[in-house]
Tab-separated table of N, CA and C and ligand atoms in Angstrom:
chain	number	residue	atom	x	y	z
S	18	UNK	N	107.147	83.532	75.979
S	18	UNK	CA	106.890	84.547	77.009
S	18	UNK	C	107.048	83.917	78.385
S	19	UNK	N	107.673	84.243	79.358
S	19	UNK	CA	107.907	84.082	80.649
S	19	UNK	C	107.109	85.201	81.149
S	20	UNK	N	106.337	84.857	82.938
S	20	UNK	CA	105.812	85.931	83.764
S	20	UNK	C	106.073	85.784	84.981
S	21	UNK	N	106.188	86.331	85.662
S	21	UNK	CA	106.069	86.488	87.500
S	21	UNK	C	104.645	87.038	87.584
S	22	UNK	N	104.029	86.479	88.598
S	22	UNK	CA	102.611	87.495	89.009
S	22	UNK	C	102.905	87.713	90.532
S	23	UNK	N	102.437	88.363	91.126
S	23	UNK	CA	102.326	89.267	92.400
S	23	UNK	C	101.251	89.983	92.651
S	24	UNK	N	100.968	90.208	94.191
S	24	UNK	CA	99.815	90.807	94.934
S	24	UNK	C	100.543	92.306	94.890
S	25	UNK	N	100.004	93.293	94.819
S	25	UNK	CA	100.300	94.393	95.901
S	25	UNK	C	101.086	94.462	96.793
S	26	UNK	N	102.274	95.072	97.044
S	26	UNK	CA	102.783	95.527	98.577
S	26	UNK	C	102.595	96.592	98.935
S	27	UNK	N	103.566	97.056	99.563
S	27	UNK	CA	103.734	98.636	100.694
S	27	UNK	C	104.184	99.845	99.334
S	28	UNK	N	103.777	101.020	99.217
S	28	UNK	CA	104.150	101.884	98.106
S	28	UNK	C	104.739	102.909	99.036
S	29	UNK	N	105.690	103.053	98.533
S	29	UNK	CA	106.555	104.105	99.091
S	29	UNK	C	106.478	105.532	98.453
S	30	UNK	N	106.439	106.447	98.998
S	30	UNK	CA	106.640	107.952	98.312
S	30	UNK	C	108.152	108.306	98.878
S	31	UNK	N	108.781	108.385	97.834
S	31	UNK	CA	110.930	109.100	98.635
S	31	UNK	C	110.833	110.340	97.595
S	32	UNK	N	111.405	111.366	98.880
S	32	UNK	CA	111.708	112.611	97.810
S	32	UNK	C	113.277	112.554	97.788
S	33	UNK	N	114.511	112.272	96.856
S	33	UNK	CA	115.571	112.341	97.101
S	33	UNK	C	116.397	113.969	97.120
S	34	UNK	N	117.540	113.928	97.915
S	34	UNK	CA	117.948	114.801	98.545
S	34	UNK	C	118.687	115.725	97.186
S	35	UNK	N	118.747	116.913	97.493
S	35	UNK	CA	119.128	117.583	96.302
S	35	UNK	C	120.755	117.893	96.222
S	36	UNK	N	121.772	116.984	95.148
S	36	UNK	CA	122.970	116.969	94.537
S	36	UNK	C	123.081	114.866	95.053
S	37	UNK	N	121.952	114.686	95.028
S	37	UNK	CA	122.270	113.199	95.735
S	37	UNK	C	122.220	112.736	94.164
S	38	UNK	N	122.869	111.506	94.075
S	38	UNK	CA	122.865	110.487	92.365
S	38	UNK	C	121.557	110.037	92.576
S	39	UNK	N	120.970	110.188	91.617
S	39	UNK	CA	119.267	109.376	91.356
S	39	UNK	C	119.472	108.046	91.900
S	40	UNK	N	120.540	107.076	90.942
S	40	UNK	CA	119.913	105.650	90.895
S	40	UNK	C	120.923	104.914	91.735
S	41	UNK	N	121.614	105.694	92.450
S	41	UNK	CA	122.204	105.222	93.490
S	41	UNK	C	121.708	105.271	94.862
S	42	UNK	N	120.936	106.599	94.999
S	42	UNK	CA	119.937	107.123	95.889
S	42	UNK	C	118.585	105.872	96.004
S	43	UNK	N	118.455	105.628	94.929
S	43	UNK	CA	117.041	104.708	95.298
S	43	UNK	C	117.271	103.149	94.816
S	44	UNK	N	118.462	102.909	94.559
S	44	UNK	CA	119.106	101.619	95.368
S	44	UNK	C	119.809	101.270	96.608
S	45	UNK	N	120.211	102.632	97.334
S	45	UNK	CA	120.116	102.376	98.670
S	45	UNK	C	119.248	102.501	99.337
S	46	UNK	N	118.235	102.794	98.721
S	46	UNK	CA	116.852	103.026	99.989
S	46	UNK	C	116.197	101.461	99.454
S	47	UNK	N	115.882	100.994	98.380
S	47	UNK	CA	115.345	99.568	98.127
S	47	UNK	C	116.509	98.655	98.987
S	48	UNK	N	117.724	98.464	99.135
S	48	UNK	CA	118.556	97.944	99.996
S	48	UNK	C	118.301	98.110	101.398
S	49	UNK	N	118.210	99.424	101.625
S	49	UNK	CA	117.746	100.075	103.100
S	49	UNK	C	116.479	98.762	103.752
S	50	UNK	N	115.417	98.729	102.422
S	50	UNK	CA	114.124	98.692	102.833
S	50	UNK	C	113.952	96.858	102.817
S	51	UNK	N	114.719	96.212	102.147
S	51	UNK	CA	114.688	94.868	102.006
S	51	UNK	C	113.820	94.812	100.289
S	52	UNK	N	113.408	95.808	99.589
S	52	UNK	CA	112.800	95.497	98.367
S	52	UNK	C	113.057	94.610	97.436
S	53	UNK	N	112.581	93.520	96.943
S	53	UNK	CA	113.690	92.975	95.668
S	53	UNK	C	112.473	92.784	94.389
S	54	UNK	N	111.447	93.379	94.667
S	54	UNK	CA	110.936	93.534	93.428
S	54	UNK	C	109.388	94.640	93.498
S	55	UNK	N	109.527	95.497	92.611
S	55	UNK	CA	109.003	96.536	92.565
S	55	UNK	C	108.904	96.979	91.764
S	56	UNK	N	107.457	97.736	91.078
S	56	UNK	CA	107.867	98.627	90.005
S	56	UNK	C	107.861	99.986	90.402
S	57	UNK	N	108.879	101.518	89.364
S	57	UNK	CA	109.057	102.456	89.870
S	57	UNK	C	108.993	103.369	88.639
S	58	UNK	N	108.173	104.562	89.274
S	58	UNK	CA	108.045	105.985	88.644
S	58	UNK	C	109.028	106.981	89.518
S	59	UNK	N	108.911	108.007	88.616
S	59	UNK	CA	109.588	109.408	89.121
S	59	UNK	C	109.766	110.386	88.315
S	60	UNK	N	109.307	111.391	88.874
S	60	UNK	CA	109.530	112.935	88.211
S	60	UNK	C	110.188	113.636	88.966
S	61	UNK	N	110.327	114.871	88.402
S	61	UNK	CA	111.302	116.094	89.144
S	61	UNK	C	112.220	116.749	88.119
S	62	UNK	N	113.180	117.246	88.624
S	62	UNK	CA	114.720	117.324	87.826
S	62	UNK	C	115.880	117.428	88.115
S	63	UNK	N	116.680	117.330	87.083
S	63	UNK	CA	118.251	116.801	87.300
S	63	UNK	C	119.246	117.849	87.282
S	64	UNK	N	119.937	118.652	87.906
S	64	UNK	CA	121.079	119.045	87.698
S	64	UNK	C	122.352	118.475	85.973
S	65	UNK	N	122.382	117.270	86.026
S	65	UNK	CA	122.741	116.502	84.884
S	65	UNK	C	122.331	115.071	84.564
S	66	UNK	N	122.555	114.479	83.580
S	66	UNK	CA	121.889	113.283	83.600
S	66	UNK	C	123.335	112.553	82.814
S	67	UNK	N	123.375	111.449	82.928
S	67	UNK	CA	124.239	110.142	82.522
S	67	UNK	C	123.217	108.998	81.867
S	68	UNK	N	123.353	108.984	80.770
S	68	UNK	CA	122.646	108.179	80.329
S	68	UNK	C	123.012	107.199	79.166
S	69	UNK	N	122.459	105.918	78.984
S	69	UNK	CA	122.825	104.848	78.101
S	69	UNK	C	121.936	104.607	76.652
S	70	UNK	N	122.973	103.968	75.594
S	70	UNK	CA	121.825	103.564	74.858
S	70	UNK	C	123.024	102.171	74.427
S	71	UNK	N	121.626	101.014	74.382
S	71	UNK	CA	122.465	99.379	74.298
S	71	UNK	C	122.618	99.789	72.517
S	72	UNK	N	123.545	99.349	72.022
S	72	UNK	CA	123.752	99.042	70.407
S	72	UNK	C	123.431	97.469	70.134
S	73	UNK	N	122.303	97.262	69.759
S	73	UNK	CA	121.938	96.016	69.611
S	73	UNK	C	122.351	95.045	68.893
S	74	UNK	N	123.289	96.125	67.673
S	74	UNK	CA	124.166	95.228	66.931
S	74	UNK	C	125.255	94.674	67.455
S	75	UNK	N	126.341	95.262	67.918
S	75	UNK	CA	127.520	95.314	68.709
S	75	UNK	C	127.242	94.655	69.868
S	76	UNK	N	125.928	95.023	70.729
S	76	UNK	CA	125.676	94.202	71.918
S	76	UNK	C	126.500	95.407	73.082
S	77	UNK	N	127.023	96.273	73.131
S	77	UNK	CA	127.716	97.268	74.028
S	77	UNK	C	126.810	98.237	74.339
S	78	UNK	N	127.054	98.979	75.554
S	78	UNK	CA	126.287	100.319	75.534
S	78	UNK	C	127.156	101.203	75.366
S	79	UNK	N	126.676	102.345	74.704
S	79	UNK	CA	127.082	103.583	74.439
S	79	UNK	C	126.468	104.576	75.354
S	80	UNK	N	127.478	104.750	76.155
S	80	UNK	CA	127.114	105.783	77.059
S	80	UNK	C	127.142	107.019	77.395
S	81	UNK	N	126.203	108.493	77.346
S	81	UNK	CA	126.821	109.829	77.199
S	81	UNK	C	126.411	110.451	78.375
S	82	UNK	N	126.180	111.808	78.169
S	82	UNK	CA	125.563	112.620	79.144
S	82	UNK	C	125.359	113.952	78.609
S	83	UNK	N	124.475	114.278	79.535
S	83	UNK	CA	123.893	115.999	79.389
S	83	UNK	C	124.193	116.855	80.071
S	84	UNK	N	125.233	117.734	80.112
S	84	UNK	CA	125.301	118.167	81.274
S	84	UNK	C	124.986	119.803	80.971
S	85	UNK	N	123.439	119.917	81.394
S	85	UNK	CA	122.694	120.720	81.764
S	85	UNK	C	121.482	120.430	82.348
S	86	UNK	N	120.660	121.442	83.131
S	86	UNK	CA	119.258	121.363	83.712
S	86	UNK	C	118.239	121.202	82.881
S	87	UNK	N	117.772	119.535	83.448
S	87	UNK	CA	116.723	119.472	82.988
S	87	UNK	C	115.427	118.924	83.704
S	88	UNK	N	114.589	118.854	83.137
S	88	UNK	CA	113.151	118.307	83.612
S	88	UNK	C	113.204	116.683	83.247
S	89	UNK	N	112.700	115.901	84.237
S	89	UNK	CA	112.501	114.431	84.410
S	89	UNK	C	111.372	114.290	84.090
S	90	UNK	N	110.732	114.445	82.434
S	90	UNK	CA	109.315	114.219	81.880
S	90	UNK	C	108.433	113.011	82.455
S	91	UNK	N	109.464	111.844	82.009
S	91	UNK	CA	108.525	110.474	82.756
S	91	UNK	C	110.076	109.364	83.132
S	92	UNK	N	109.600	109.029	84.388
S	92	UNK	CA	110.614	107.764	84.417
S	92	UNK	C	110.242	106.687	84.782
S	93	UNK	N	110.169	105.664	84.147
S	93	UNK	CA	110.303	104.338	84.804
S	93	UNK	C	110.843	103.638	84.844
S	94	UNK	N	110.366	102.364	85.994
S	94	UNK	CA	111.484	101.484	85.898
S	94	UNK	C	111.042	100.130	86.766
S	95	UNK	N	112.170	99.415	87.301
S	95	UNK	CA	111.791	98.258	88.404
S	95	UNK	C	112.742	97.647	89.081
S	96	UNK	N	112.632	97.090	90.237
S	96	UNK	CA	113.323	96.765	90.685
S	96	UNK	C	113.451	94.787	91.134
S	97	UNK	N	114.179	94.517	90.722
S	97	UNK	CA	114.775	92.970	90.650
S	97	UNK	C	116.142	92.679	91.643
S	98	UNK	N	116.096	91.318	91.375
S	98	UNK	CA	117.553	91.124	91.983
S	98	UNK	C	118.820	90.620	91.120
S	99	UNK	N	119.971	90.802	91.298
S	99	UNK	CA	120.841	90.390	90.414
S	99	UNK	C	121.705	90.326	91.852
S	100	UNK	N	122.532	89.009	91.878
S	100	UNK	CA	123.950	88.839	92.851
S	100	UNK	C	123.341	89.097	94.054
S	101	UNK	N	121.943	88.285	94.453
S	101	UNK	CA	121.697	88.483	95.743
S	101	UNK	C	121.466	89.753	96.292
S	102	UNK	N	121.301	90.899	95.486
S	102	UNK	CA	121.316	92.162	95.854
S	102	UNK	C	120.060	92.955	95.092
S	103	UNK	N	119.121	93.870	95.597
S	103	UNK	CA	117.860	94.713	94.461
S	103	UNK	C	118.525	95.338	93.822
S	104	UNK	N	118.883	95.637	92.681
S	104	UNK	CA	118.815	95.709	90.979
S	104	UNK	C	118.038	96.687	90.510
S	105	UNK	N	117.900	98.038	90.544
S	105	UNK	CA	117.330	99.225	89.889
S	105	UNK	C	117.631	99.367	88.376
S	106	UNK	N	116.596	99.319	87.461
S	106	UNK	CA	116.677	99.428	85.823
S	106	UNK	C	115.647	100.342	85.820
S	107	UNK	N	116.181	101.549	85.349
S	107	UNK	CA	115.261	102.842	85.357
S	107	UNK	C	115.478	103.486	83.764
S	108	UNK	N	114.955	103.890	82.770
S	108	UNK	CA	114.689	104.735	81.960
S	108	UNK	C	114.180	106.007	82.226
S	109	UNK	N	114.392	107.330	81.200
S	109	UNK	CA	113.876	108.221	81.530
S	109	UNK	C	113.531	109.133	80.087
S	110	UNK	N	112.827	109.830	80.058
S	110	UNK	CA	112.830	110.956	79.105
S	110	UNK	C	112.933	112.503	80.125
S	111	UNK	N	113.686	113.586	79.238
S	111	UNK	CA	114.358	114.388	80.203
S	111	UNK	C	113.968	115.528	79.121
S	112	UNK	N	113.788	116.958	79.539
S	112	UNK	CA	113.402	117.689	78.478
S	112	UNK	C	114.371	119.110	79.033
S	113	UNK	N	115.122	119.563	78.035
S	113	UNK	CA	115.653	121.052	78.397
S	113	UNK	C	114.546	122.337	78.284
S	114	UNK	N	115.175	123.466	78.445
S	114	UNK	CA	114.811	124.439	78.655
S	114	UNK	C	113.585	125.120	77.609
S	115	UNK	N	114.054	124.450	76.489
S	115	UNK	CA	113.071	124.914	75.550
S	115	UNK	C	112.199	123.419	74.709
S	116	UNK	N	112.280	122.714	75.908
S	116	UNK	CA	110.872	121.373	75.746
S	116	UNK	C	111.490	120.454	74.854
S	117	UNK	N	112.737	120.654	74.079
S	117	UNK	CA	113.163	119.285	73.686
S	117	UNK	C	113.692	118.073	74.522
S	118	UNK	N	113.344	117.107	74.277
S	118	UNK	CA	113.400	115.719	74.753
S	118	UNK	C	114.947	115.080	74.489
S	119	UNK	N	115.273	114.003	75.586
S	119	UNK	CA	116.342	113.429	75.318
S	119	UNK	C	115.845	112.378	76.787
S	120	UNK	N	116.299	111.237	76.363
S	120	UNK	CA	116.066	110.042	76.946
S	120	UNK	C	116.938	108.952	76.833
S	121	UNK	N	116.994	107.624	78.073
S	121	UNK	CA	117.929	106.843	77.924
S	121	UNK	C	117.483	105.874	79.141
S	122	UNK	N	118.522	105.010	79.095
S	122	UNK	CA	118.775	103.945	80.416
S	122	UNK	C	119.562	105.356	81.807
S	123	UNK	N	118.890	105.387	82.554
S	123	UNK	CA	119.734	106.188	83.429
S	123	UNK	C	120.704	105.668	84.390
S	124	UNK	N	122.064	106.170	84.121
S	124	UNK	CA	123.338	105.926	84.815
S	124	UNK	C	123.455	106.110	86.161
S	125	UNK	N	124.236	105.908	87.203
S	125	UNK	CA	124.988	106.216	88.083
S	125	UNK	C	125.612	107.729	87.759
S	126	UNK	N	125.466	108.428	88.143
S	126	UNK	CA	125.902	110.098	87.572
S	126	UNK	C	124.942	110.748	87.031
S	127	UNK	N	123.913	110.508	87.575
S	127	UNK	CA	122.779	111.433	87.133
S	127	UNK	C	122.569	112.085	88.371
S	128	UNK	N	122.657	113.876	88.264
S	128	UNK	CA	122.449	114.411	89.845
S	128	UNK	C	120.996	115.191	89.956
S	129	UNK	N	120.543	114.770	91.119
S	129	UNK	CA	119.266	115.435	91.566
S	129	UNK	C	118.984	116.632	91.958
S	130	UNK	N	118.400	117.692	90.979
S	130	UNK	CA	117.634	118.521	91.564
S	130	UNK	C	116.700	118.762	92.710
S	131	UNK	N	115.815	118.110	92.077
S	131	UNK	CA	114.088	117.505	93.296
S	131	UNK	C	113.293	116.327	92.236
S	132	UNK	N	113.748	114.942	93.361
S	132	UNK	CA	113.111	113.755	91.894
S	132	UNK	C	112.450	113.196	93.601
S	133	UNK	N	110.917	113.168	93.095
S	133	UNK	CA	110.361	112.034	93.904
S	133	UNK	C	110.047	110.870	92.980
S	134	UNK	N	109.858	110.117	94.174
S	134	UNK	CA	109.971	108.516	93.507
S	134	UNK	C	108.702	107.490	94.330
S	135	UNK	N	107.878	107.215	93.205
S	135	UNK	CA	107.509	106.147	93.817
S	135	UNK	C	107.309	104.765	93.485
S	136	UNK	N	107.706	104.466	94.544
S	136	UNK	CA	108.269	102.265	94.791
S	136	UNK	C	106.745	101.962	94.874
S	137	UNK	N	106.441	100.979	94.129
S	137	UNK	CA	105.280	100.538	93.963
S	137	UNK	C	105.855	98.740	94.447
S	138	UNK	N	106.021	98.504	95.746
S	138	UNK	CA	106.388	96.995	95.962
S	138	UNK	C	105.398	95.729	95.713
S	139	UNK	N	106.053	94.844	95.583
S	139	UNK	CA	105.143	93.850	94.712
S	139	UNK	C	105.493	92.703	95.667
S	140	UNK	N	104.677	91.614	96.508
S	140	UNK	CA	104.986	90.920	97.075
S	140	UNK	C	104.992	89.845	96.536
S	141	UNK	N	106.060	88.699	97.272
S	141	UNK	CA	106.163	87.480	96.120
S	141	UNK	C	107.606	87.207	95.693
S	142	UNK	N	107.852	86.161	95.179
S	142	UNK	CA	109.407	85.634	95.172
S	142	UNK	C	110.422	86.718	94.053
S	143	UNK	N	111.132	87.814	94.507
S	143	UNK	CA	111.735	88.738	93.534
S	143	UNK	C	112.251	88.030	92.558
S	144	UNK	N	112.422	88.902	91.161
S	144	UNK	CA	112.939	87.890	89.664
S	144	UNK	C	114.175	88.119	89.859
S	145	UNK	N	115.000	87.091	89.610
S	145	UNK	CA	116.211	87.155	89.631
S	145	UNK	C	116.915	87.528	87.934
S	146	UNK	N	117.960	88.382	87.892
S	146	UNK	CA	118.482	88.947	86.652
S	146	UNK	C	119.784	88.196	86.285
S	147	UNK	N	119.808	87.202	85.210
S	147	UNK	CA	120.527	86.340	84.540
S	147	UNK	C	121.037	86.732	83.326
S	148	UNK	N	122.528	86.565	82.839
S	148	UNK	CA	123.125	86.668	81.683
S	148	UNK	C	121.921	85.954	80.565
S	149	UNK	N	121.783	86.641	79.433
S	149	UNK	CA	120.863	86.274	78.445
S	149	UNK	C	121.777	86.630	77.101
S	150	UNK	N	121.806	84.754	76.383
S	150	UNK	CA	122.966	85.074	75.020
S	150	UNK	C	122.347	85.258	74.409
S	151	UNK	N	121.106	85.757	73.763
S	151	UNK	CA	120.395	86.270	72.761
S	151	UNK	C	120.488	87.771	72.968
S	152	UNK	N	120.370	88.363	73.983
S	152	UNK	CA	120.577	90.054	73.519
S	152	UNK	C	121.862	90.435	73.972
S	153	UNK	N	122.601	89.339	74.834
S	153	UNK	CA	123.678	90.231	75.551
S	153	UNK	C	123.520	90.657	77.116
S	154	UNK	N	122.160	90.684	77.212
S	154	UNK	CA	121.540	91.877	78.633
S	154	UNK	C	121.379	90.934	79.733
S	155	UNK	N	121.069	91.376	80.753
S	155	UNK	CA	121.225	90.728	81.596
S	155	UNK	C	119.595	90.525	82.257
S	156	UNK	N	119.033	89.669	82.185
S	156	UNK	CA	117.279	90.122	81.949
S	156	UNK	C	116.720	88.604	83.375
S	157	UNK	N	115.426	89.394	83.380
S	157	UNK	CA	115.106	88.212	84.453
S	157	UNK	C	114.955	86.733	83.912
S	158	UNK	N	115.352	85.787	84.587
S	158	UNK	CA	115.397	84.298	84.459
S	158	UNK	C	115.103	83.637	85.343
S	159	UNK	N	116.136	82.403	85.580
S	159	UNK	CA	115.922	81.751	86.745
S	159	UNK	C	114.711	81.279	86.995
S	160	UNK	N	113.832	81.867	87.720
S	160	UNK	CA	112.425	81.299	88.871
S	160	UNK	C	111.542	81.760	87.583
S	161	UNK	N	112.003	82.261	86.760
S	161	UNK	CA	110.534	82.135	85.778
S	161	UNK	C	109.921	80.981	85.334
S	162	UNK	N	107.993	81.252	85.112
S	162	UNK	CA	107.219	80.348	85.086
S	162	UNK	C	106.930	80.763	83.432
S	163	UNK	N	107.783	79.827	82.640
S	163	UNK	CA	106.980	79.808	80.831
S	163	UNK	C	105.376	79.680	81.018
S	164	UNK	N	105.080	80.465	80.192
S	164	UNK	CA	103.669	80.638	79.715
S	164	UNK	C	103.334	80.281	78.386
N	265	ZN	ZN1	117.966	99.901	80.541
């Protein structure tokens, strides 16, 4: 097991703009803001969603989409750095019209209805996100302290 620990920072409340991309939207505002490590919620809903699932065998993601209105049940996520830059890894569960569920890694092409978001910033040296040959993924490393 590896950990980072951290104090508390500044918590942000963002309501993103409606037909704006979710996770492009709140990687330019963590860019905007200087964030490089944070954890993050959000509800609301999506116009459509883009979403991933890793094949753990293969090591690839399989990537689809929904394209209908839905509800943003629960999302989370966090924010890191990868290439000198904050790094948004968000999940979501998403529910249609008649309460069934569908969930994933959320893409770039997911469009916003009304999703607020809140950045829960964490002060302290951000984790940096390193190639990892055991899953394939690209996961925090580097400055980690083994436990
Ligand atoms: Zn993911």
């Amino acid at each position: 097991m590896k950990a980072y620990q951290f104090h508390p920072g500044r918590v942000h409340l963002v309501r993103l703009a409606t037909d704006s991309d979710l996770a492009d939207s709140v990687t330019a505002y963590a860019t905007e803001h200087g964030i490089g490590a944070a954890s993050v919620t959000f509800l609301g809903a999506v116009k459509h969603a883009s979403l991933r699932y890793y094949d753990q065998d293969e090591k690839v993601y399989r990537d689809f989409d929904i394209d209908e209105h839905l509800e943003i049940v629960a999302g989370v996520g966090n924010i890191s750095m990868l290439d000198e830059a904050p790094f948004l890894h968000i999940h979501a569960a998403f529910a249609d019209s008649e309460g069934r569920a569908f969930g994933g890694h959320v893409n770039a092409g997911t469009i916003v209805f009304a999703t607020e978001v809140t950045i829960h910033e964490l002060d302290g040296q951000p984790p940096v996100r390193e190639p990892d040959d055991c899953t394939g993924l690209t996961l925090w490393g580097g400055n980690l302290e083994a436990e």
